[in-house]
PDB file of C-alpha atoms and ligand atoms in Angstrom:
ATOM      1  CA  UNK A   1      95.180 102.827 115.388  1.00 95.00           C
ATOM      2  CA  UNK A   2      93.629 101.879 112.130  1.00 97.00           C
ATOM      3  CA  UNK A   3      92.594 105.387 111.003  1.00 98.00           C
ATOM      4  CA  UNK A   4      94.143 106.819 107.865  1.00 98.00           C
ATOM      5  CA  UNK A   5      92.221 110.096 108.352  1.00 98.00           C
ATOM      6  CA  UNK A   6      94.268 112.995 106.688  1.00 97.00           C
ATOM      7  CA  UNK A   7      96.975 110.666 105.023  1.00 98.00           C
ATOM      8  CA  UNK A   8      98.237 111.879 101.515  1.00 99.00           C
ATOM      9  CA  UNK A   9      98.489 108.527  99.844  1.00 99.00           C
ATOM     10  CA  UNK A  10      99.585 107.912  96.182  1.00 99.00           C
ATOM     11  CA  UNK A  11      98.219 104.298  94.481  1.00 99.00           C
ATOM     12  CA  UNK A  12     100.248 103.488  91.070  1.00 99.00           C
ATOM     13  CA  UNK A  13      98.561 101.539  88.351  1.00 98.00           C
ATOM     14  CA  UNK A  14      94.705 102.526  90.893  1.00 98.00           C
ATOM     15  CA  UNK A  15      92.344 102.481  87.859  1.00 98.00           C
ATOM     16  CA  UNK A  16      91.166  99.161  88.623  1.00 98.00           C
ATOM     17  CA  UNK A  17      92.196  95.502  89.965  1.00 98.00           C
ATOM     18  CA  UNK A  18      94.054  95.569  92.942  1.00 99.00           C
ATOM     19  CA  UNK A  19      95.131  99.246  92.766  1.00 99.00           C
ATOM     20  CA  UNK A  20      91.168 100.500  92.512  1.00 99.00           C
ATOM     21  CA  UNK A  21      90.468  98.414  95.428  1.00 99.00           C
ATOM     22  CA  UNK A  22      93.665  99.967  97.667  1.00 99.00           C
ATOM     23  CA  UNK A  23      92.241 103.415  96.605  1.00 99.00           C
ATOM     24  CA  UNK A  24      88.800 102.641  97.980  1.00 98.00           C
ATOM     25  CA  UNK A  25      89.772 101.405 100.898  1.00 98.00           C
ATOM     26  CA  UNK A  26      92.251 103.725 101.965  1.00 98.00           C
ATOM     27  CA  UNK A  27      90.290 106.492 101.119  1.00 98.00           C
ATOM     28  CA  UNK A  28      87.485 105.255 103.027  1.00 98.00           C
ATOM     29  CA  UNK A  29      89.661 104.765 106.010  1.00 98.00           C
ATOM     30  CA  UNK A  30      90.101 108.413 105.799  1.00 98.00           C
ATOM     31  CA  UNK A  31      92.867 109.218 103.512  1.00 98.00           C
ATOM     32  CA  UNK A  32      92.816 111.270 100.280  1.00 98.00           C
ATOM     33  CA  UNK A  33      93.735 109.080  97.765  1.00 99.00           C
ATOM     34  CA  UNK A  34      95.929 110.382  94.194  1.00 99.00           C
ATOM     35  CA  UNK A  35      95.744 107.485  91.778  1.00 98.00           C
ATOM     36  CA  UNK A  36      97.810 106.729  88.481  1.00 98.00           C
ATOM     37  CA  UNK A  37      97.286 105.057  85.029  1.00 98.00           C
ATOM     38  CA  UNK A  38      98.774 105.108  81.621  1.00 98.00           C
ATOM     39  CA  UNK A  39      95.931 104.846  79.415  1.00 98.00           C
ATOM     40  CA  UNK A  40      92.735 104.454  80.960  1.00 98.00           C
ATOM     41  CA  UNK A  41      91.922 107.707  81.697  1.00 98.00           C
ATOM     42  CA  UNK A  42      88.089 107.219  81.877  1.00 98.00           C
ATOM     43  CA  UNK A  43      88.444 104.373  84.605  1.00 98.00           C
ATOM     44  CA  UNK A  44      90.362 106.824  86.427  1.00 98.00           C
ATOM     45  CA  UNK A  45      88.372 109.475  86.467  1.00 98.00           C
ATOM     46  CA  UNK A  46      84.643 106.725  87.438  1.00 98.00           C
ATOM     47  CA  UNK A  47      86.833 105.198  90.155  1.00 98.00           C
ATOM     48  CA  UNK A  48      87.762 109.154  91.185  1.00 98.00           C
ATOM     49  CA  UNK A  49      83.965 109.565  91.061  1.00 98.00           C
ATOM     50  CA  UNK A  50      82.797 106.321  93.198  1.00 98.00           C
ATOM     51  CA  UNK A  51      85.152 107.264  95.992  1.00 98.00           C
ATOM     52  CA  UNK A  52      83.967 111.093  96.346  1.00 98.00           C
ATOM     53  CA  UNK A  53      80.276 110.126  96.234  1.00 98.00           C
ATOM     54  CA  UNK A  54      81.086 107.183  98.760  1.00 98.00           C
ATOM     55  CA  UNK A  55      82.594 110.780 101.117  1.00 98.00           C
ATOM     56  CA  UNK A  56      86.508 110.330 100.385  1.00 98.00           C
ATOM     57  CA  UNK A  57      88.655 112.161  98.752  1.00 98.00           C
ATOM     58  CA  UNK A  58      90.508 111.630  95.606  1.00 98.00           C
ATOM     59  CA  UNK A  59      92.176 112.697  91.760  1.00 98.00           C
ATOM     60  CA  UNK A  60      93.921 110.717  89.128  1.00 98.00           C
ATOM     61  CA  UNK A  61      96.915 111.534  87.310  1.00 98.00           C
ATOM     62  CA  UNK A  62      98.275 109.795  84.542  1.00 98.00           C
ATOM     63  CA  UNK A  63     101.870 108.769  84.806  1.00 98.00           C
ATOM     64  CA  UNK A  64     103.393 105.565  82.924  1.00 98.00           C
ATOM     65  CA  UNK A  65     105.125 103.924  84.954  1.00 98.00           C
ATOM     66  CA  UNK A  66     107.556 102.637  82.483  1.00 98.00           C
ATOM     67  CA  UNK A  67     107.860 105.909  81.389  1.00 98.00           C
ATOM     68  CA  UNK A  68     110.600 107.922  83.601  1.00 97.00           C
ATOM     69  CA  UNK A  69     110.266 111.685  82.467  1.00 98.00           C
ATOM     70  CA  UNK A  70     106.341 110.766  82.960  1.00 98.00           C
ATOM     71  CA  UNK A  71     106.675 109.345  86.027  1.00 98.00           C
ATOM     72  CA  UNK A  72     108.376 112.521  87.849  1.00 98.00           C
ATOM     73  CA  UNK A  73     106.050 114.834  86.064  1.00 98.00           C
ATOM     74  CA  UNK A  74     102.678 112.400  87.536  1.00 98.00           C
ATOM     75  CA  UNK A  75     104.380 113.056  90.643  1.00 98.00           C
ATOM     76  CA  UNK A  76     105.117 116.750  90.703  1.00 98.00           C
ATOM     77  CA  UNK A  77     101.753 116.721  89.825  1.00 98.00           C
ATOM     78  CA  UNK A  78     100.754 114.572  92.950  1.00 98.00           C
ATOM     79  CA  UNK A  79     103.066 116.297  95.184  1.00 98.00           C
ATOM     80  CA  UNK A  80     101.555 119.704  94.181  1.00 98.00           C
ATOM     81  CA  UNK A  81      98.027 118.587  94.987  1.00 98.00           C
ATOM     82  CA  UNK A  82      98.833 117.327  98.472  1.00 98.00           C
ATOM     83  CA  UNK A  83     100.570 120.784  99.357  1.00 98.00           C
ATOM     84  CA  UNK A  84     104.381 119.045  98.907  1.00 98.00           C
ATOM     85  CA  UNK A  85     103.964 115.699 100.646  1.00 98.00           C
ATOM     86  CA  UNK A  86     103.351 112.495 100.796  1.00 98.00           C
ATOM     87  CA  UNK A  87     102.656 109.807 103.636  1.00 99.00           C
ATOM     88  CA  UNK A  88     101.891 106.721 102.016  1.00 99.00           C
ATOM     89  CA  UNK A  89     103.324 105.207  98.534  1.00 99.00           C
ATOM     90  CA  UNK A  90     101.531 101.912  97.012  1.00 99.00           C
ATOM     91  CA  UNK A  91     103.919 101.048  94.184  1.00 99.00           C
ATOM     92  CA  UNK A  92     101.138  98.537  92.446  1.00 99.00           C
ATOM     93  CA  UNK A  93     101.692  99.164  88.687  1.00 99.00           C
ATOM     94  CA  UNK A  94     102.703  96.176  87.071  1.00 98.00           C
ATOM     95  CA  UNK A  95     102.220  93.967  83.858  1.00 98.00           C
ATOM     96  CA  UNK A  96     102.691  90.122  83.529  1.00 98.00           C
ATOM     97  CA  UNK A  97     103.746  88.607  79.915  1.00 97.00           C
ATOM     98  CA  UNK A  98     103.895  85.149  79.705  1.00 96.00           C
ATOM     99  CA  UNK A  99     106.931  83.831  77.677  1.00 97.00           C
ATOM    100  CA  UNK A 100     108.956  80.598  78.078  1.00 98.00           C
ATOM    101  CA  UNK A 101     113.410  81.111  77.470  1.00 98.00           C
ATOM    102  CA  UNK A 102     114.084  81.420  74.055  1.00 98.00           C
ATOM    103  CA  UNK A 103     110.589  82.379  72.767  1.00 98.00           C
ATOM    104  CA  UNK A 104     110.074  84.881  74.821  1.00 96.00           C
ATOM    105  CA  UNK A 105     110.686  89.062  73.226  1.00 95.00           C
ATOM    106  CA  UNK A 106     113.286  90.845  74.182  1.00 97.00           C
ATOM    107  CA  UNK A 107     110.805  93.929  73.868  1.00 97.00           C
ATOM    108  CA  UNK A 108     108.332  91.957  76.203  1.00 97.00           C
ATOM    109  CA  UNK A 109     111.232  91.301  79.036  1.00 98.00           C
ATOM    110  CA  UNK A 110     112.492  95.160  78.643  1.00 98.00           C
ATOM    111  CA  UNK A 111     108.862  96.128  79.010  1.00 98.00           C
ATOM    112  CA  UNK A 112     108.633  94.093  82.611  1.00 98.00           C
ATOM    113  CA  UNK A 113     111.742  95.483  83.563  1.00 98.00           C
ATOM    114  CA  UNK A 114     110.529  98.734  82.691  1.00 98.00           C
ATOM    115  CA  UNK A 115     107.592  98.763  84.270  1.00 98.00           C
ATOM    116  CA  UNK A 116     107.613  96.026  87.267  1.00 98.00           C
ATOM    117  CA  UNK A 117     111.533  97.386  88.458  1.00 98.00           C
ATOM    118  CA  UNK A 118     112.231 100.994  86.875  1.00 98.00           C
ATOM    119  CA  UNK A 119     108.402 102.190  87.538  1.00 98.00           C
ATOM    120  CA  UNK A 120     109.095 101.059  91.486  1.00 99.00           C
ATOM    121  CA  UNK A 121     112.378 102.570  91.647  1.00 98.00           C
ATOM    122  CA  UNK A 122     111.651 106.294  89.786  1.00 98.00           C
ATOM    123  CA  UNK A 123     108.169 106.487  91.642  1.00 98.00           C
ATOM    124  CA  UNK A 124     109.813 105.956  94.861  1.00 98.00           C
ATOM    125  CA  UNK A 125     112.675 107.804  94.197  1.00 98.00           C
ATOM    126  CA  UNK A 126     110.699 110.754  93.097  1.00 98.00           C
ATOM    127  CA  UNK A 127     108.730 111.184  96.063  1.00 98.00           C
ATOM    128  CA  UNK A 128     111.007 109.714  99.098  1.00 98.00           C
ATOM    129  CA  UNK A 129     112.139 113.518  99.733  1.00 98.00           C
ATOM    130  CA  UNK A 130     108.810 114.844 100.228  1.00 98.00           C
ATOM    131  CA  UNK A 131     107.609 111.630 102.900  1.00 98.00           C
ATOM    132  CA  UNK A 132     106.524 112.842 105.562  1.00 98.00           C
ATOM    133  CA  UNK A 133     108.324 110.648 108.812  1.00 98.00           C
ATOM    134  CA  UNK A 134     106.330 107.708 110.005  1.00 98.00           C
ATOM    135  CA  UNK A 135     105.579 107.156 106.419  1.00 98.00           C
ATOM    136  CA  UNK A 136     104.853 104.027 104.431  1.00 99.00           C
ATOM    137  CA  UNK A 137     105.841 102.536 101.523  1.00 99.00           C
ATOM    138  CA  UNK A 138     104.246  99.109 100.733  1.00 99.00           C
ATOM    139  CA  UNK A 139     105.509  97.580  96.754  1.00 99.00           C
ATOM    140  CA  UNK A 140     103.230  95.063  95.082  1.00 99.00           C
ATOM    141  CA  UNK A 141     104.972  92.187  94.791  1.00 98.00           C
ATOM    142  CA  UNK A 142     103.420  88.189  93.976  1.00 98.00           C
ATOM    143  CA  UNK A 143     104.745  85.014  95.600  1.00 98.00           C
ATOM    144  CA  UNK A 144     106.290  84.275  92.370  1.00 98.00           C
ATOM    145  CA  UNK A 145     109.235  85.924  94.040  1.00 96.00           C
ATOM    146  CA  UNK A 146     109.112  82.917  97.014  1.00 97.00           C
ATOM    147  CA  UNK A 147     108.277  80.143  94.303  1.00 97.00           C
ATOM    148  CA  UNK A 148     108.349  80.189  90.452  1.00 98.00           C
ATOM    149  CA  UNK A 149     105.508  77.754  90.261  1.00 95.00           C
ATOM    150  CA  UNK A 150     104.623  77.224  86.528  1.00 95.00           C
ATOM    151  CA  UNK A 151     107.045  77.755  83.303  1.00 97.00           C
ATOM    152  CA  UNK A 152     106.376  80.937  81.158  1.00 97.00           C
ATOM    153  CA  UNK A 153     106.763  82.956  84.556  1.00 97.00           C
ATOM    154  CA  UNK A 154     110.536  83.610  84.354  1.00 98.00           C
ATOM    155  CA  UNK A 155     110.774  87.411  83.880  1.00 98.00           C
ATOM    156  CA  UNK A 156     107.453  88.764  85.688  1.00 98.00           C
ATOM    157  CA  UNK A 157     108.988  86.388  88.652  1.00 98.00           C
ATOM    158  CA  UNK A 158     112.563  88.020  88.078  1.00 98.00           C
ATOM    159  CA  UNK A 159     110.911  91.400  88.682  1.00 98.00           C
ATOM    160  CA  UNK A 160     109.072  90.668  91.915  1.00 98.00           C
ATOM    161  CA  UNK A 161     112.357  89.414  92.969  1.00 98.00           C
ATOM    162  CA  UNK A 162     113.826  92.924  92.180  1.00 98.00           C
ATOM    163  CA  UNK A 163     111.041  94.393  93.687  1.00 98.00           C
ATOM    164  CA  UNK A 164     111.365  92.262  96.986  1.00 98.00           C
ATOM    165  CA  UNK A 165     115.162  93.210  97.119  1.00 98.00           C
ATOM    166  CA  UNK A 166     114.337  97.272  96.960  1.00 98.00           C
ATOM    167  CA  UNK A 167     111.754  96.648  99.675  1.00 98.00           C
ATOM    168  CA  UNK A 168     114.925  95.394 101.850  1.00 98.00           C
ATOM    169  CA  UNK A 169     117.276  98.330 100.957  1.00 98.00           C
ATOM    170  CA  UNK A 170     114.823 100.844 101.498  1.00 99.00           C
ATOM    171  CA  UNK A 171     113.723  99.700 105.106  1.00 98.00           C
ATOM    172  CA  UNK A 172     117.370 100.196 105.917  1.00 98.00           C
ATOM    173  CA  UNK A 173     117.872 103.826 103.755  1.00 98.00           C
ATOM    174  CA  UNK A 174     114.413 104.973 105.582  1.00 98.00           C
ATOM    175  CA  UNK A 175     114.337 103.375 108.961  1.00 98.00           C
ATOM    176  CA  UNK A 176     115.529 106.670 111.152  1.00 98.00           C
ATOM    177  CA  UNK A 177     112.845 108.351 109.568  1.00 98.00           C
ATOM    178  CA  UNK A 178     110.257 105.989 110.657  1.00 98.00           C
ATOM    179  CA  UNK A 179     109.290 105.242 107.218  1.00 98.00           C
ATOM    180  CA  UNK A 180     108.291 101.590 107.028  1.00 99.00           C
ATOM    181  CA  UNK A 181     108.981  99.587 103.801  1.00 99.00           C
ATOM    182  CA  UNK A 182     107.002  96.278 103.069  1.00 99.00           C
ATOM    183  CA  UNK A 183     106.158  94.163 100.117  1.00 98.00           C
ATOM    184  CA  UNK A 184     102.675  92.374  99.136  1.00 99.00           C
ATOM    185  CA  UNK A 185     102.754  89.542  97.872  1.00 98.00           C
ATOM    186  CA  UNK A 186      99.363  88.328  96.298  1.00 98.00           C
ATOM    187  CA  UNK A 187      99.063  84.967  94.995  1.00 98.00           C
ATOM    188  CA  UNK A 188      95.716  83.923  92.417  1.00 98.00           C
ATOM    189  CA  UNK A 189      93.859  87.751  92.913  1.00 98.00           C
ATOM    190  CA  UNK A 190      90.833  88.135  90.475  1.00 98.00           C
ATOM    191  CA  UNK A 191      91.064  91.006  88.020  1.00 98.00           C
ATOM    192  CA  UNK A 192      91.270  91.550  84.421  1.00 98.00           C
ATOM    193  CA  UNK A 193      94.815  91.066  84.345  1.00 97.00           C
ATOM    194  CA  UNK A 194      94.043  87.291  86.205  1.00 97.00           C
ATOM    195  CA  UNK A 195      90.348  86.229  85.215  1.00 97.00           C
ATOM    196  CA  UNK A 196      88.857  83.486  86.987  1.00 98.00           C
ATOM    197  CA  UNK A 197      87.627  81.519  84.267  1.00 97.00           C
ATOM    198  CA  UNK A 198      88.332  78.795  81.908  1.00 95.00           C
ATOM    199  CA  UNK A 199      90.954  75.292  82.515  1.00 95.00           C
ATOM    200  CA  UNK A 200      93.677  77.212  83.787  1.00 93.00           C
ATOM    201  CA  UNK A 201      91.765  78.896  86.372  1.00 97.00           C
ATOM    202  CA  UNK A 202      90.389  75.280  87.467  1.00 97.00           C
ATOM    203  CA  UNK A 203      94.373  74.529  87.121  1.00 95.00           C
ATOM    204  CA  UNK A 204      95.333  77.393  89.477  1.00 96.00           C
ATOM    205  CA  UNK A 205      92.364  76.937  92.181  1.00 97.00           C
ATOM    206  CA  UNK A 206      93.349  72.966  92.435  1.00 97.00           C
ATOM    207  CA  UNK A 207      96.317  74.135  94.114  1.00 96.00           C
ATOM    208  CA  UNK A 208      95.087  76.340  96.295  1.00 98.00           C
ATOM    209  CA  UNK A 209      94.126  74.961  99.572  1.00 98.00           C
ATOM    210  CA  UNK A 210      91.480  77.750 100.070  1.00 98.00           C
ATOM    211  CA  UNK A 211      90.006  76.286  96.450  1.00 98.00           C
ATOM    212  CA  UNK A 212      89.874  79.874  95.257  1.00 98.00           C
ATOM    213  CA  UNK A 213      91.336  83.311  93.624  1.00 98.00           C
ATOM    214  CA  UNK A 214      91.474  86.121  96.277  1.00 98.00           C
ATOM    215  CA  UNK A 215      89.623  89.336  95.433  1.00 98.00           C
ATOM    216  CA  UNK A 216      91.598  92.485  95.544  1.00 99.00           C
ATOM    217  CA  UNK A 217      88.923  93.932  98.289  1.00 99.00           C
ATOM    218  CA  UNK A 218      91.449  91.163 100.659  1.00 99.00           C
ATOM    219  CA  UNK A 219      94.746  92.563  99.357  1.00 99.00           C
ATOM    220  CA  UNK A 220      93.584  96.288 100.520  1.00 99.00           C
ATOM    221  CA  UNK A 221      92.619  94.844 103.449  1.00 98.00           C
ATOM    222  CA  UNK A 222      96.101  93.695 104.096  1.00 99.00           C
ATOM    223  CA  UNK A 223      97.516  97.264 102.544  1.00 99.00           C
ATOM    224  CA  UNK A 224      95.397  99.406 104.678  1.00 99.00           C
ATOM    225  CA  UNK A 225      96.992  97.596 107.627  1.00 98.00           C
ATOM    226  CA  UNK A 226     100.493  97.782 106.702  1.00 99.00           C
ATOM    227  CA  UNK A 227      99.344 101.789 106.222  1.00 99.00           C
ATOM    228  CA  UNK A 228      98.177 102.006 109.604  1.00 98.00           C
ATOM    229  CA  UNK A 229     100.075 103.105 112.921  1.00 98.00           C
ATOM    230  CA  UNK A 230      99.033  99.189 113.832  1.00 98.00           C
ATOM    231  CA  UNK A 231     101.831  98.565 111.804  1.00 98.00           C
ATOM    232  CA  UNK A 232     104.926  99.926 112.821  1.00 98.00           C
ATOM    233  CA  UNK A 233     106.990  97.117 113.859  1.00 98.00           C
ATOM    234  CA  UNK A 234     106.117  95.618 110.233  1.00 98.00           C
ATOM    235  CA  UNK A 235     109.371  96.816 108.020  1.00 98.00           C
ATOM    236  CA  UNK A 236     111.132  95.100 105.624  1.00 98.00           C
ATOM    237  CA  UNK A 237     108.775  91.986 105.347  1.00 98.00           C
ATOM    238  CA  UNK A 238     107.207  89.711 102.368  1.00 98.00           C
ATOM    239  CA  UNK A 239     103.919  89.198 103.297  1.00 98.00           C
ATOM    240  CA  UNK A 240     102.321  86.814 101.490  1.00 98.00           C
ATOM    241  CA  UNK A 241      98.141  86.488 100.656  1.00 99.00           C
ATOM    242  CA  UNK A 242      97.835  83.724  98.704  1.00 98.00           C
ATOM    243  CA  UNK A 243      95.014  81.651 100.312  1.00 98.00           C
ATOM    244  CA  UNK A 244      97.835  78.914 101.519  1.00 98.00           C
ATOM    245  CA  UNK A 245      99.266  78.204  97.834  1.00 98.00           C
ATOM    246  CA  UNK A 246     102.942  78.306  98.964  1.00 98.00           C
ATOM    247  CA  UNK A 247     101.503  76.258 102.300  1.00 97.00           C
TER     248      UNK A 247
HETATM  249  P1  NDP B 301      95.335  94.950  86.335  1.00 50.83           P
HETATM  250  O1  NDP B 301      95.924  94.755  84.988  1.00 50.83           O
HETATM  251  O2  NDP B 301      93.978  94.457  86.631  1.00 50.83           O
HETATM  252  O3  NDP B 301      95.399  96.510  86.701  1.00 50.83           O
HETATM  253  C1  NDP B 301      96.607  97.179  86.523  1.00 50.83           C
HETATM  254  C2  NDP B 301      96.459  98.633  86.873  1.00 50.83           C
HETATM  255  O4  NDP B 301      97.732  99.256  86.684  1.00 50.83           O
HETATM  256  C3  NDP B 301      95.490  99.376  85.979  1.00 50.83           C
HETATM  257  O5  NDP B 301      94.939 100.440  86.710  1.00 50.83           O
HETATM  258  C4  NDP B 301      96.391  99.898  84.870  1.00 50.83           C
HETATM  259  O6  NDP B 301      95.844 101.043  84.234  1.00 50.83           O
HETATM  260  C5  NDP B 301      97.650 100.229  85.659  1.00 50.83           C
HETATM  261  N1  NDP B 301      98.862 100.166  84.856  1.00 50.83           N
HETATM  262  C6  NDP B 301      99.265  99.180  84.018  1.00 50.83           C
HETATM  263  N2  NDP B 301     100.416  99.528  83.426  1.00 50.83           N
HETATM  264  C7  NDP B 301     100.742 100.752  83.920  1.00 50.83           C
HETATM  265  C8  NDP B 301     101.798 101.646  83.685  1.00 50.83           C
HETATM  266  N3  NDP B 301     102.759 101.379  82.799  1.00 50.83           N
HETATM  267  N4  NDP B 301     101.809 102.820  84.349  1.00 50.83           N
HETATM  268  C9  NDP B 301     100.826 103.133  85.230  1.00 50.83           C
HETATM  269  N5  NDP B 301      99.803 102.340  85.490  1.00 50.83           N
HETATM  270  C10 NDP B 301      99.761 101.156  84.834  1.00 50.83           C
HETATM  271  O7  NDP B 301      96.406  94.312  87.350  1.00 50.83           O
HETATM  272  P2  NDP B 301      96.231  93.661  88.809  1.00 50.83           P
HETATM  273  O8  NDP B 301      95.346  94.502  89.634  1.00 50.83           O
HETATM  274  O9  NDP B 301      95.949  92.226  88.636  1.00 50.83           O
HETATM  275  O10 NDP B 301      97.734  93.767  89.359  1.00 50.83           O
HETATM  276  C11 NDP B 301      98.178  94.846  90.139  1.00 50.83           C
HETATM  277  C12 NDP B 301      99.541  94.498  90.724  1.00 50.83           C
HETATM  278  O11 NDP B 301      99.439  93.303  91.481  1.00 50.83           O
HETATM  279  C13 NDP B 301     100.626  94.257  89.690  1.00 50.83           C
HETATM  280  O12 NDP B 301     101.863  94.761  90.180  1.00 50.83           O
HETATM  281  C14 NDP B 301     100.681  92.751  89.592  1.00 50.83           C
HETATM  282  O13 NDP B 301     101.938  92.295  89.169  1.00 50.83           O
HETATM  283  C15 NDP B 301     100.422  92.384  91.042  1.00 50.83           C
HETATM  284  N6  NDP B 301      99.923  91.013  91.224  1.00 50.83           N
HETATM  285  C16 NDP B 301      98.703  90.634  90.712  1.00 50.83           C
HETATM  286  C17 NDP B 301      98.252  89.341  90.900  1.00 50.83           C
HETATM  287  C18 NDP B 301      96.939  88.848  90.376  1.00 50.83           C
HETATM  288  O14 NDP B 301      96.693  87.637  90.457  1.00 50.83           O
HETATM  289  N7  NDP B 301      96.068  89.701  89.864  1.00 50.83           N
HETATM  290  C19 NDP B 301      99.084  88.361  91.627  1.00 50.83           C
HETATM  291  C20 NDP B 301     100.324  88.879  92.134  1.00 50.83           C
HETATM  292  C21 NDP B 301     100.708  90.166  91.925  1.00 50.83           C
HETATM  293  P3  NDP B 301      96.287 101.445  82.707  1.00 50.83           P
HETATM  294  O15 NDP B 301      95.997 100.255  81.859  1.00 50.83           O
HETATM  295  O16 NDP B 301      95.519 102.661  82.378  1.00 50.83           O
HETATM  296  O17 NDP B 301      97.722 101.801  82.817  1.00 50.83           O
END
């Protein structure tokens, strides 16, 4: 029920943090993995490494998410590897910039947008065709779209809340095909991108009733699940993993 064993899966953003960590696990439930990045080619290609001599399969392909000629062009490339489909989709590329109303960039809110909501979309809609039925697609979300707990958050929260509004729409578009659509939504996960170090980690942990930051080895565990034939009732849900922080 668990098994993933000759899934074609596709991980955006996979080089490391919570992506690496869904690529691991997936492919060590059996799947070959195809991972993305936009610049960090060499992470790519160690992660790539770790996960064949661990016995899985994988490749990386770089594809910028905010990027839409790139994106369909990482995908054909995808696509092409796995023989012209694709069972599982882990949208997971995604940036946060801090920035409170009326300081914030315009650049730095068109770059969210770009990235968090257009990235989502052209991935998807670049490889929806060539899912295979009883597919999955599980977006990357954070429970900043259930609760914008802190100021500065404004427009990374806007685009989880874009990103938790697909998921909806697309368990309806997919649902005859047995494709299931469902969005994670981490809360405190350790990674470069959230370090657990300094005051405003202490901050962050103080309100979470676990008294911790979650590691992204937990927030596979909870993709691989929603990948599995175990979950095929599970469609068009927020599921949060947060440690009890929205509690
Ligand atoms: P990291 O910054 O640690 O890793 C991000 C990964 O995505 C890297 O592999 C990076 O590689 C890749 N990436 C970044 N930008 C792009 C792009 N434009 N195109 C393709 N790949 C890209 O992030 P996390 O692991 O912390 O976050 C992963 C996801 O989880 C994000 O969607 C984030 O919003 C979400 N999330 C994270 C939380 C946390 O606390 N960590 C909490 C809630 C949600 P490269 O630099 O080469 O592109």
């Amino acid at each position: 029920l668990f098994s993933l064993d000759g899934k074609a899966v596709l991980v955006t953003g996979g080089s490391r943090g919570i992506g690496a960590a869904c690529a691991k696990l997936l492919a060590e439930r059996g799947a070959t993995v195809a991972i993305t990045y936009s610049k960090t080619a060499e992470r790519a290609e160690a992660l790539v490494e770790e996960i064949e001599s661990a016995g899985g399969s994988a490749f990386a392909v770089a594809a910028d998410a905010g990027d839409a000629e790139a994106v369909k062009a990482g995908v054909a490339r995808v696509l092409e590897r796995f023989g012209g489909y694709l069972d599982i989709l882990v949208n997971n590329a995604g940036i946060a910039e801090p920035g409170l109303i009326g300081e914030q960039d315009a650049a730095i809110f068109e770059r969210q947008m770009n990235i968090n909501i257009r990235g989502v979309w052209s991935t998807t809609s670049a490889t929806v065709a060539s899912m295979r039925d009883d597919g999955r697609i599980i977006n990357i979300g954070s429970f900043f779209s259930e609760r914008v707990t802190v100021p500065g958050i404004s427009a990374y929260a806007m685009t989880k809340h874009a990103v938790a509004g697909l998921t909806k729409g697309w368990a309806r578009d997919l649902a005859a095909r047995r494709i299931t659509v469902n969005t994670v939504e981490p809360g405190s996960i350790e990674t470069e991108a959230n370090p657990d170090e300094g005051a405003r980690a202490a901050m962050v942990k103080a309100m979470i009733p676990l008294g911790r930051y979650g590691q992204p080895a937990e927030v596979a565990e909870l993709v691989a699940f929603l990948a599995s034939r175990a979950a095929g009732y599970i469609n068009g849900a927020q599921i949060l993993i947060d440690g009890g922080m929205l509690a």
